[in-house]
mmCIF file of C-alpha atoms and ligand atoms in Angstrom:
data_model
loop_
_atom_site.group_PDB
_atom_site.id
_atom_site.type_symbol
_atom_site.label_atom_id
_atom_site.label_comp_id
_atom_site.label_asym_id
_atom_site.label_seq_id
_atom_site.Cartn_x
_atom_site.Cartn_y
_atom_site.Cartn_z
ATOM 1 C CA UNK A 9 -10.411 55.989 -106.645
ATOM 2 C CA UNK A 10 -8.546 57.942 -108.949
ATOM 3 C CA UNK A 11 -5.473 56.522 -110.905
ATOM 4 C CA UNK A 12 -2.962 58.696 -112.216
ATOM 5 C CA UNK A 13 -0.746 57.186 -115.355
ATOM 6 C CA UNK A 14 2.477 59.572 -115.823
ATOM 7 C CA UNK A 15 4.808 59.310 -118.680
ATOM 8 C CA UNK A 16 4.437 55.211 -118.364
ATOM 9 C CA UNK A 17 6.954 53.101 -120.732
ATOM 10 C CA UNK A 18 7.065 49.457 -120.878
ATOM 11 C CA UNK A 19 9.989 47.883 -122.958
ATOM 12 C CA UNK A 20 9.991 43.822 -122.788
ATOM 13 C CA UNK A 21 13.337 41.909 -122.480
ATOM 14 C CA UNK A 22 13.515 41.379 -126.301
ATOM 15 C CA UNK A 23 12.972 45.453 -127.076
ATOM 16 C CA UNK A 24 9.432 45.228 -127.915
ATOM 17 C CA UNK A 25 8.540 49.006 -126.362
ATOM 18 C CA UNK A 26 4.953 47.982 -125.746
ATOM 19 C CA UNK A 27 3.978 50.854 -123.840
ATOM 20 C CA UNK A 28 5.259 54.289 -125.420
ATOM 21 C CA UNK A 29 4.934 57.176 -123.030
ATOM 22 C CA UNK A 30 1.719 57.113 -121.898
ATOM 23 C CA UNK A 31 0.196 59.670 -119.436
ATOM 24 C CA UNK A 32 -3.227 59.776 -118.585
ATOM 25 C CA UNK A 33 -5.983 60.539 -115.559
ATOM 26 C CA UNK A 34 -8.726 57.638 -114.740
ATOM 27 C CA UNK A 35 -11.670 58.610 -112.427
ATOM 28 C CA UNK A 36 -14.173 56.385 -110.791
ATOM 29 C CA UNK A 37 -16.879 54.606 -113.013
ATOM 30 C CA UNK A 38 -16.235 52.806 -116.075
ATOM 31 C CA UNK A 39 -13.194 53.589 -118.604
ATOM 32 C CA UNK A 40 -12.424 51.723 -121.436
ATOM 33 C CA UNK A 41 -9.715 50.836 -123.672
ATOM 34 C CA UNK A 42 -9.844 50.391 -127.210
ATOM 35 C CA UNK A 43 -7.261 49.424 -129.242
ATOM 36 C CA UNK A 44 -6.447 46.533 -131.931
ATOM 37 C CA UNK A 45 -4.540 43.502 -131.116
ATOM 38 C CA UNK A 46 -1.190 43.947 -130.471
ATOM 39 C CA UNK A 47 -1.964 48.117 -129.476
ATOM 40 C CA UNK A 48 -0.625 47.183 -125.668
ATOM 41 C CA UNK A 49 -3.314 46.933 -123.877
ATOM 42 C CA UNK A 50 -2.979 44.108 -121.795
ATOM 43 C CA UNK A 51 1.174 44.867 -121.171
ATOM 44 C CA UNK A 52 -0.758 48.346 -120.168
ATOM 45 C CA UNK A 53 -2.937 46.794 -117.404
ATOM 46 C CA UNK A 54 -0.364 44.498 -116.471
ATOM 47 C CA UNK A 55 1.538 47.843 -114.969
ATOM 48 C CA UNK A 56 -1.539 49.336 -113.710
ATOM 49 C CA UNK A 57 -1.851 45.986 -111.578
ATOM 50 C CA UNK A 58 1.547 45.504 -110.481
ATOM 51 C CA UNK A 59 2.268 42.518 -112.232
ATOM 52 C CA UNK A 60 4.990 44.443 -113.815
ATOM 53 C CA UNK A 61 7.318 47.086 -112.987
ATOM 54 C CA UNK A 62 7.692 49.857 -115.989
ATOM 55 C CA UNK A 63 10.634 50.769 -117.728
ATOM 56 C CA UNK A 64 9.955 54.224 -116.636
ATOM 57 C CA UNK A 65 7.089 56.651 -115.311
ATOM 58 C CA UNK A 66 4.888 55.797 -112.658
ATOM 59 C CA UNK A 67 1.375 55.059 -111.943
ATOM 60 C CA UNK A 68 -0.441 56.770 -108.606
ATOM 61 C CA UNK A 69 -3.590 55.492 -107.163
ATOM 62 C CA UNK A 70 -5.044 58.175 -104.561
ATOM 63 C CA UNK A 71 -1.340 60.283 -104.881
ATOM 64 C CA UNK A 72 0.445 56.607 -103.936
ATOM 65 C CA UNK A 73 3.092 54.914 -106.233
ATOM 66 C CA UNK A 74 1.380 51.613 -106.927
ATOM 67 C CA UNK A 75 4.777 49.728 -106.825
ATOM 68 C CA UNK A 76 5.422 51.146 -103.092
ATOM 69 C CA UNK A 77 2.250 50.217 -102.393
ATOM 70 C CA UNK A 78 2.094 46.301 -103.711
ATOM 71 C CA UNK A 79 0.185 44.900 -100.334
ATOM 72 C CA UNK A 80 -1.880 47.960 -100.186
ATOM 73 C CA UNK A 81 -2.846 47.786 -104.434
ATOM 74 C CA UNK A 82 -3.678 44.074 -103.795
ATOM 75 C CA UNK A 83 -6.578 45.410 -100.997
ATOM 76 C CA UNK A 84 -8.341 47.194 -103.141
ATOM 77 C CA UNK A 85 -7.680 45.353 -106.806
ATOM 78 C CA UNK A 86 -9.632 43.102 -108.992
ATOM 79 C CA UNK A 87 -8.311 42.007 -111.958
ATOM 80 C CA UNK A 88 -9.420 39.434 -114.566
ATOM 81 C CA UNK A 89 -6.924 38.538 -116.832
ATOM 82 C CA UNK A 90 -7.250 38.079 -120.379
ATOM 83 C CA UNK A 91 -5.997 34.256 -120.352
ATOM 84 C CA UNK A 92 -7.954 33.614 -117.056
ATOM 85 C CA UNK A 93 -8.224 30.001 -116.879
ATOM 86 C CA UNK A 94 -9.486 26.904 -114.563
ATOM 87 C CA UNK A 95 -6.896 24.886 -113.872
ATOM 88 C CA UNK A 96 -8.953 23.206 -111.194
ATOM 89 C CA UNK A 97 -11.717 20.096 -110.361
ATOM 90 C CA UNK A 98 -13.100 22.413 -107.984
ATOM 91 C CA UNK A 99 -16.915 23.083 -108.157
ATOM 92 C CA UNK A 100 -18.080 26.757 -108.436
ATOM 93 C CA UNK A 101 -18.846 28.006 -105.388
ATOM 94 C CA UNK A 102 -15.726 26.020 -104.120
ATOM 95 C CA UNK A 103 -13.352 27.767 -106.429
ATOM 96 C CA UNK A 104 -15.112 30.974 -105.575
ATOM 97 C CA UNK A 105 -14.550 30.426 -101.922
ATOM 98 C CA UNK A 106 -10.712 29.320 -102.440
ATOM 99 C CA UNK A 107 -10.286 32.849 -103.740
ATOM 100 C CA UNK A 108 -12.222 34.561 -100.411
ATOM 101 C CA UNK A 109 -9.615 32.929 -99.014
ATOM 102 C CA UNK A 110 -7.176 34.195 -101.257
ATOM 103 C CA UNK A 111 -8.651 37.387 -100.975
ATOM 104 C CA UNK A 112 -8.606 37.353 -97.282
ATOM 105 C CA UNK A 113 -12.191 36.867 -95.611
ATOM 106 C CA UNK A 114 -10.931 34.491 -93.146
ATOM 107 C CA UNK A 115 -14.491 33.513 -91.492
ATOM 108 C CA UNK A 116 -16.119 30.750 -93.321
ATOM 109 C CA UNK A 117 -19.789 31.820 -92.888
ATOM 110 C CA UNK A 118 -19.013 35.095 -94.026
ATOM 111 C CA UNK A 119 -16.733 33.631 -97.204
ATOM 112 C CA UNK A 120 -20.034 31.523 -98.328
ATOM 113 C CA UNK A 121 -22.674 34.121 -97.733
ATOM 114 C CA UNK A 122 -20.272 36.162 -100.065
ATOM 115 C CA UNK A 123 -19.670 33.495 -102.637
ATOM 116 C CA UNK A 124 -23.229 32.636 -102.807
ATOM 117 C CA UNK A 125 -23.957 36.555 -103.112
ATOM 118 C CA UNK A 126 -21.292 36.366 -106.138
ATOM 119 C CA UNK A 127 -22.704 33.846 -107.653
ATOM 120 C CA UNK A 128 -26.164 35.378 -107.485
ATOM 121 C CA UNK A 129 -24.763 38.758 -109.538
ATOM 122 C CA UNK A 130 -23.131 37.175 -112.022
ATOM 123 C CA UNK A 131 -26.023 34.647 -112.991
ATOM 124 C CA UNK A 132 -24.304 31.869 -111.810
ATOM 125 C CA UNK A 133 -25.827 30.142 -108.219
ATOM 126 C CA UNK A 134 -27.888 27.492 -109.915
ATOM 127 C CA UNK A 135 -24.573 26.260 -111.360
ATOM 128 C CA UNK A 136 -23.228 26.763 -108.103
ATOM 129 C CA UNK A 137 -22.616 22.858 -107.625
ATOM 130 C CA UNK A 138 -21.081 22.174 -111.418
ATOM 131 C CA UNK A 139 -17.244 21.765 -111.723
ATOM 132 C CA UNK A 140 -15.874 24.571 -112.474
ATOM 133 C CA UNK A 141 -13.848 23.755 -115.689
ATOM 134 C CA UNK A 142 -17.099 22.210 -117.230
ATOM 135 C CA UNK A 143 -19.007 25.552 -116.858
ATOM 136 C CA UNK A 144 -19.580 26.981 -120.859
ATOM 137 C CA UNK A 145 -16.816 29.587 -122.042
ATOM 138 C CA UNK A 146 -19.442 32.645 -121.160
ATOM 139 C CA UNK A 147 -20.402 31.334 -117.717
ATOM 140 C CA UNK A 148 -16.278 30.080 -117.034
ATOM 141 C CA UNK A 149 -15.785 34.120 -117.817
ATOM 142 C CA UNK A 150 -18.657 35.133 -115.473
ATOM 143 C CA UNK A 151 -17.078 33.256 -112.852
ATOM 144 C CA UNK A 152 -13.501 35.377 -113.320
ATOM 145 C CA UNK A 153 -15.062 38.857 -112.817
ATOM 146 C CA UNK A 154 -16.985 37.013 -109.475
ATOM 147 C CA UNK A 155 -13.372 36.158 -108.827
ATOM 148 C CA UNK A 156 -12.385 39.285 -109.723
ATOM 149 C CA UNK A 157 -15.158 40.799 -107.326
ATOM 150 C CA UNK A 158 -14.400 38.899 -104.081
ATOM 151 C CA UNK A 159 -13.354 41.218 -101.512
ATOM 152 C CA UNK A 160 -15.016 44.075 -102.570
ATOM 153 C CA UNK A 161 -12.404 45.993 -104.629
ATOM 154 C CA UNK A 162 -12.582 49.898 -105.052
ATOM 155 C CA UNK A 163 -10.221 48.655 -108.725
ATOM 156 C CA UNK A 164 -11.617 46.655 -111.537
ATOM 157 C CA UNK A 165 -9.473 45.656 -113.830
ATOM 158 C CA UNK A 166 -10.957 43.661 -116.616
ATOM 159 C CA UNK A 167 -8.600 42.470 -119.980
ATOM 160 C CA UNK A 168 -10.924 41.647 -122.976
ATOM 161 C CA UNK A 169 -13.693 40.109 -121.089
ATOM 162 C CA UNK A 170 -15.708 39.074 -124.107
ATOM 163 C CA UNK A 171 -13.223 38.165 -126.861
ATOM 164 C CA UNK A 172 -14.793 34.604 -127.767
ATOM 165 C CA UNK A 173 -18.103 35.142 -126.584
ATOM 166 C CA UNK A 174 -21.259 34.951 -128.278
ATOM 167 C CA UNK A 175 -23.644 38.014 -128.391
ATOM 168 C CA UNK A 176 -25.975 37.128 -125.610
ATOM 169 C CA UNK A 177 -22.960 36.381 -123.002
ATOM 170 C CA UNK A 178 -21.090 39.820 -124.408
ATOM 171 C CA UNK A 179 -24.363 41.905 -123.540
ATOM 172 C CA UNK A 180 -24.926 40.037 -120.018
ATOM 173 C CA UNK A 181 -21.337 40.497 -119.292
ATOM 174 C CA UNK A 182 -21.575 44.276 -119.840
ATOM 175 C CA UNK A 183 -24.646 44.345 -118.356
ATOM 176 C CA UNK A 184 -22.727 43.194 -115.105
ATOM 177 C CA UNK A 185 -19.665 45.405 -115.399
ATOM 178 C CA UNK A 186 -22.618 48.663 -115.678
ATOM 179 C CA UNK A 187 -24.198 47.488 -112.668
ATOM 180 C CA UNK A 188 -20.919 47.529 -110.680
ATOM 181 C CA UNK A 189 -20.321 50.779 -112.145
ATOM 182 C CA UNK A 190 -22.974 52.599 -110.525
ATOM 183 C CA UNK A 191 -21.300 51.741 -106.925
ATOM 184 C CA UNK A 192 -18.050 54.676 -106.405
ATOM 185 C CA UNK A 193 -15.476 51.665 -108.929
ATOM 186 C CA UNK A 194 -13.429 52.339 -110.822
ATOM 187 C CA UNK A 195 -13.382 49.965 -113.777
ATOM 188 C CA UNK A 196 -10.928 49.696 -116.301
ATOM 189 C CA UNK A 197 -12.206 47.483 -119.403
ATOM 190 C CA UNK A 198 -9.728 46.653 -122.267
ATOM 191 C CA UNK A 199 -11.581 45.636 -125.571
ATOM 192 C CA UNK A 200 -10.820 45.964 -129.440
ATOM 193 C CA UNK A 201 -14.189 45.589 -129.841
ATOM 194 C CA UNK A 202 -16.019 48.639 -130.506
ATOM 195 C CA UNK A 203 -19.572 47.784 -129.260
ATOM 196 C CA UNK A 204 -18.151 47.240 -125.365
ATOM 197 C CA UNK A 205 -17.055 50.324 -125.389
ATOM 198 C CA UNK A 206 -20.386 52.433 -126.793
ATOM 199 C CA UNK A 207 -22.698 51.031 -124.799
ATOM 200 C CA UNK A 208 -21.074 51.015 -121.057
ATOM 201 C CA UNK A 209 -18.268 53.549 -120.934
ATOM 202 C CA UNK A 210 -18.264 57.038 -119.955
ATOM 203 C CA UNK A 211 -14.433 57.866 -120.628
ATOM 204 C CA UNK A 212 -12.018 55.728 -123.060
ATOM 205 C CA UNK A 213 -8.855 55.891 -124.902
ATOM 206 C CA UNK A 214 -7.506 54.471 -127.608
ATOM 207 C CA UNK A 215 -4.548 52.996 -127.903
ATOM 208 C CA UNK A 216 -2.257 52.404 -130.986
ATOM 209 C CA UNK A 217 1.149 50.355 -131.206
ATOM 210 C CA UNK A 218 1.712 51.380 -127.620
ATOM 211 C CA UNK A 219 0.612 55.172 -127.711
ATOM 212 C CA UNK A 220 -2.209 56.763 -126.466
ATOM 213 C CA UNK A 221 -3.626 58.335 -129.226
ATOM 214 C CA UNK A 222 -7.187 59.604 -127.877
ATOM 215 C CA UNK A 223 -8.252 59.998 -124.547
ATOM 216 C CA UNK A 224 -12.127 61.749 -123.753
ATOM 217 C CA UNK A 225 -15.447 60.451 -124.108
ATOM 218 C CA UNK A 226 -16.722 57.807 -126.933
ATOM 219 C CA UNK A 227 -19.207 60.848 -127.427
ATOM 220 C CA UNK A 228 -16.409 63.364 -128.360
ATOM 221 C CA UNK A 229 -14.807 60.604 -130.491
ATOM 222 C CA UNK A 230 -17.815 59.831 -132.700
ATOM 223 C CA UNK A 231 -17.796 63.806 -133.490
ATOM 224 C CA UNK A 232 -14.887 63.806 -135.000
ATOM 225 C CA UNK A 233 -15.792 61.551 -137.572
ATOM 226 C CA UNK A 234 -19.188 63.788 -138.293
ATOM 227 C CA UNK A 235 -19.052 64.496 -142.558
ATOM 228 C CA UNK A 236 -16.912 61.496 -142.986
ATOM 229 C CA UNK A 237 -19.870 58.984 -142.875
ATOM 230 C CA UNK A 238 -21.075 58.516 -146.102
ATOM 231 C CA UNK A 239 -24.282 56.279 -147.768
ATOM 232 C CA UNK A 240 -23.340 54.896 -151.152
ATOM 233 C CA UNK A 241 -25.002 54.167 -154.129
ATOM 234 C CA UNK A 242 -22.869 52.023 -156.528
ATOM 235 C CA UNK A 243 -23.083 49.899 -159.199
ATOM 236 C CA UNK A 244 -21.691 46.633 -159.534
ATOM 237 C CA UNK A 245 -18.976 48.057 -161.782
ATOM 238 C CA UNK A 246 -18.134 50.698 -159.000
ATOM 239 C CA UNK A 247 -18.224 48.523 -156.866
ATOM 240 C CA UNK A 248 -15.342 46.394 -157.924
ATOM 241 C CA UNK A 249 -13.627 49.161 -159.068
ATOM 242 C CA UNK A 250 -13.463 50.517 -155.350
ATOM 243 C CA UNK A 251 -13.901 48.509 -152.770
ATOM 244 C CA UNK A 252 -10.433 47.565 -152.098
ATOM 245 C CA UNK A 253 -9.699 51.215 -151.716
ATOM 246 C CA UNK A 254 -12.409 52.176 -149.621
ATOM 247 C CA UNK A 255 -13.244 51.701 -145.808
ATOM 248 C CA UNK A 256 -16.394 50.157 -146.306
ATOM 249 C CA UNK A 257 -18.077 49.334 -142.476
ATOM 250 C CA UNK A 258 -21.130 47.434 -144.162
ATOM 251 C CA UNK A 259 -22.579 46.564 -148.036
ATOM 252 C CA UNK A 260 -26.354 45.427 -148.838
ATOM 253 C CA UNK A 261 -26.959 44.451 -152.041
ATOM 254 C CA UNK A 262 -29.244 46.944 -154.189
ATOM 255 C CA UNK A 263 -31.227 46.946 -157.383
ATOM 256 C CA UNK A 264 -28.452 49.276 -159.032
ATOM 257 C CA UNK A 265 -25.620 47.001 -157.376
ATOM 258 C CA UNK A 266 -24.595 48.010 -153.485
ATOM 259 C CA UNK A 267 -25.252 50.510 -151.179
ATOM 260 C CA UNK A 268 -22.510 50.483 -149.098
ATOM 261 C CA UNK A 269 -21.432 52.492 -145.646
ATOM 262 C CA UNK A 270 -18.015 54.193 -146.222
ATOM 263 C CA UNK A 271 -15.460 55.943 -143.959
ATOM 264 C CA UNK A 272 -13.653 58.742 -146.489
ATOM 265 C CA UNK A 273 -12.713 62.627 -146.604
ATOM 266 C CA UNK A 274 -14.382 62.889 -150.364
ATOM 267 C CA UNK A 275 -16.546 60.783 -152.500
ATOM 268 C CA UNK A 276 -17.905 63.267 -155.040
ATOM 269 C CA UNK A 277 -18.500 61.366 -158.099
ATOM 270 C CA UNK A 278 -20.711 59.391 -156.726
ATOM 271 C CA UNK A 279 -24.609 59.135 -155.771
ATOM 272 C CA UNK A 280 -23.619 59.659 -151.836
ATOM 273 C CA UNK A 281 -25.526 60.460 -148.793
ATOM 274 C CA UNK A 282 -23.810 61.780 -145.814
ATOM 275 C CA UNK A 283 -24.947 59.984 -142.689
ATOM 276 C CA UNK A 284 -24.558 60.188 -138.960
ATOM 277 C CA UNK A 285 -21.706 58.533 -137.396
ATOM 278 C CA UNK A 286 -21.165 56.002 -134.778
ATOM 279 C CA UNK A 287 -18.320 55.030 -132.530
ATOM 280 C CA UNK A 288 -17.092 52.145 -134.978
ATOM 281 C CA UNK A 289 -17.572 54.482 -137.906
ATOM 282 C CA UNK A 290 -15.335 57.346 -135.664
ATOM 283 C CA UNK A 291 -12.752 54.327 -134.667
ATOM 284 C CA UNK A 292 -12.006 53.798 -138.158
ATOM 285 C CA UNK A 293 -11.906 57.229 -139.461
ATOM 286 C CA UNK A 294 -9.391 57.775 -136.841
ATOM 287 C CA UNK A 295 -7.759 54.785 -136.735
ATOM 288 C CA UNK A 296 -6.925 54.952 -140.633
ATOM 289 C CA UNK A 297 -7.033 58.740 -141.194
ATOM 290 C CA UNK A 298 -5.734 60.701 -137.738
ATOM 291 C CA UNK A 299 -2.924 58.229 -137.619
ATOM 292 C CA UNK A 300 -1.502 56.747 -140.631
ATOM 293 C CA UNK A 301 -2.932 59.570 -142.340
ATOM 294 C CA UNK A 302 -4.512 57.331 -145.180
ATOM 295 C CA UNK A 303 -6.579 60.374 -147.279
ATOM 296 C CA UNK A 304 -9.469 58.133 -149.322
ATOM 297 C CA UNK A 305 -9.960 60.435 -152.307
ATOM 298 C CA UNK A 306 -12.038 58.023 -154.918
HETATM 299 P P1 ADP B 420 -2.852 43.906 -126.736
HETATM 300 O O1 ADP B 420 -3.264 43.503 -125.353
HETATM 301 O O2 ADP B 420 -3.341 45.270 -127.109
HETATM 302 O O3 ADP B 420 -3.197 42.878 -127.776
HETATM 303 P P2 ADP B 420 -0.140 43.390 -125.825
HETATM 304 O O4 ADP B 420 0.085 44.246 -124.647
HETATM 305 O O5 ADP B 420 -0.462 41.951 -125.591
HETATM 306 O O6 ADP B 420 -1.258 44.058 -126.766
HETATM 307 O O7 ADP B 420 1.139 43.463 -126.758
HETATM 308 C C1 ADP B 420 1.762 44.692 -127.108
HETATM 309 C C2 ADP B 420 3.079 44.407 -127.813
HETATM 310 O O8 ADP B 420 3.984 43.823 -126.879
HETATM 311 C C3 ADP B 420 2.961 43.423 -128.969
HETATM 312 O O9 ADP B 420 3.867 43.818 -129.962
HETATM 313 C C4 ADP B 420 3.367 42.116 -128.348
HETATM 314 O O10 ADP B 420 3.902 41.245 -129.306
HETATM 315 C C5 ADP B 420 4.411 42.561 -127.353
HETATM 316 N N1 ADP B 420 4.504 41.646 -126.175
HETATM 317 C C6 ADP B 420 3.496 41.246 -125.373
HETATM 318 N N2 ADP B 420 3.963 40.434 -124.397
HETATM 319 C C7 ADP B 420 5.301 40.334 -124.589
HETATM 320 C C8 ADP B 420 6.355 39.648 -123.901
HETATM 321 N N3 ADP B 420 6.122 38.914 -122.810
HETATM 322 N N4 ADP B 420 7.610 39.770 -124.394
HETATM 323 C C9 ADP B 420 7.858 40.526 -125.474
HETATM 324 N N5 ADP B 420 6.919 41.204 -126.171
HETATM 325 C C10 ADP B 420 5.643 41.113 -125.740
#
């Protein structure tokens, strides 16, 4: 399904404009957006679910208004939030089938062939019979895309899935969101962390104090940080002379002092080797350069 956001504002109660004018095209498979905390992502997916109404613009889902279409949106939908919590003694597979129901499968065999079928692609049926709000935080997160996935939505809408996670839950929980990506979903995946985005999405955008400030592929975005990716060689003393001023993504220690990764327009002066970027590398250069237009001269 294809989602259409046009000229979208969001402006809270209190004047916070959370969402600043914000047009842009989502087609099936998996989309992400990257931002920092704060950037509006999740008042952003709040609108794209109906949860709230925005301030102005509209968002279309197949040509139809999503808010004229509330019932219709809910067919289709899945959404995890980002505070998705148990507040329930139920076990598993029971809280999984009190959302069928939610959801709408009304026969009972059905709901529990379908639950168990869940549980199955998420990793989860041989906790099947635990209590729900005693599962670990990565399997308790598992369990809200299941949730998410009840009813077989055409919509994904996921809100920083693995913020809290440890490494091994973030990868399987990708590895489940690529999966349902292969099957004509769209899936919408809000993140500020980088690595979600690289290895799963085809399309993203990046969002900054509620504007849209990139939209294309992660591809596309890591090119524009090409010749700003630089190896270097310091010693200690220049070091501590610049390593407040620099972006530096990572520092090993050397047997002149560092060798450090660094995000900058120009670092002649020093013993530097220009080396091939990647999409954190391309998020900061854009991040600190495209938009607050930081030059690092050193
Ligand atoms: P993100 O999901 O990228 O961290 P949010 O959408 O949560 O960003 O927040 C975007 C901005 O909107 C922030 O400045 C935040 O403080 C503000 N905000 C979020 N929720 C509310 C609310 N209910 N009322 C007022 N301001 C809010």
């Amino acid at each position: 399904m294809k989602i259409e956001i046009k000229g979208l504002n969001l402006i809270y109660r209190n004047g916070n404009h959370a969402v600043k004018n914000i047009t842009l095209t989502v087609e099936e498979g998996m989309f992400g957006l990257l931002g920092p905390n704060g950037a509006g992502k999740s008042s952003l997916m709040k609108v794209l679910v109906a949860l709230m109404k925005p301030s102005s613009g509209e968002v279309l889902v197949n040509g139809e208004n999503i808010q004229k279409q509330r019932k219709k949106l809910r067919s289709y939908l899945g959404y995890l939030p980002q505070d998705f919590r148990f507040f329930t003694r139920l076990k598993t597979w029971e809280f999984l089938d009190y959302s069928g129901s939610l959801a709408g499968i009304k026969n009972r065999k059905q709901r529990l062939q379908t639950v168990d079928e869940l549980l199955d692609k998420v990793g989860l049926l041989e906790a099947r019979d635990r209590k729900a709000n005693k599962l670990s935080g990565g399997m308790k997160r598992r369990l809200g895309i299941a949730q998410a996935l009840i009813g077989d939505p055409k919509i994904i809408v996921v809100d920083e899935p693995t913020t809290g996670l440890d490494p091994d839950e973030r990868i399987r929980f990708r590895n489940i969101l690529s999966d349902l990506s292969q099957n004509d979903v769209t899936i919408i995946l809000s993140t500020h962390i980088v690595g979600d985005i690289s290895s799963t999405c085809q399309s993203m955008a990046l969002l900054n104090e509620g504007k849209m400030v990139y939209s294309g592929s992660p591809d596309d975005l890591v090119k524009q940080a090409e010749g700003h990716v630089f190896n270097l060689r310091l010693t200690q003393e220049e070091y501590e002379r610049v390593k407040d001023d620099l972006h530096i993504i990572s520092s090993i220690p050397s047997e002149i002092g560092w060798d450090a990764q660094v995000v900058a327009d120009d670092v002649s002066g020093f013993d530097s080797q220009i080396i091939e970027p990647n999409l954190e590398h391309a998020y900061v250069y854009y991040m600190e350069h495209k938009i607050n237009g930081v030059s690092i001269n050193i």
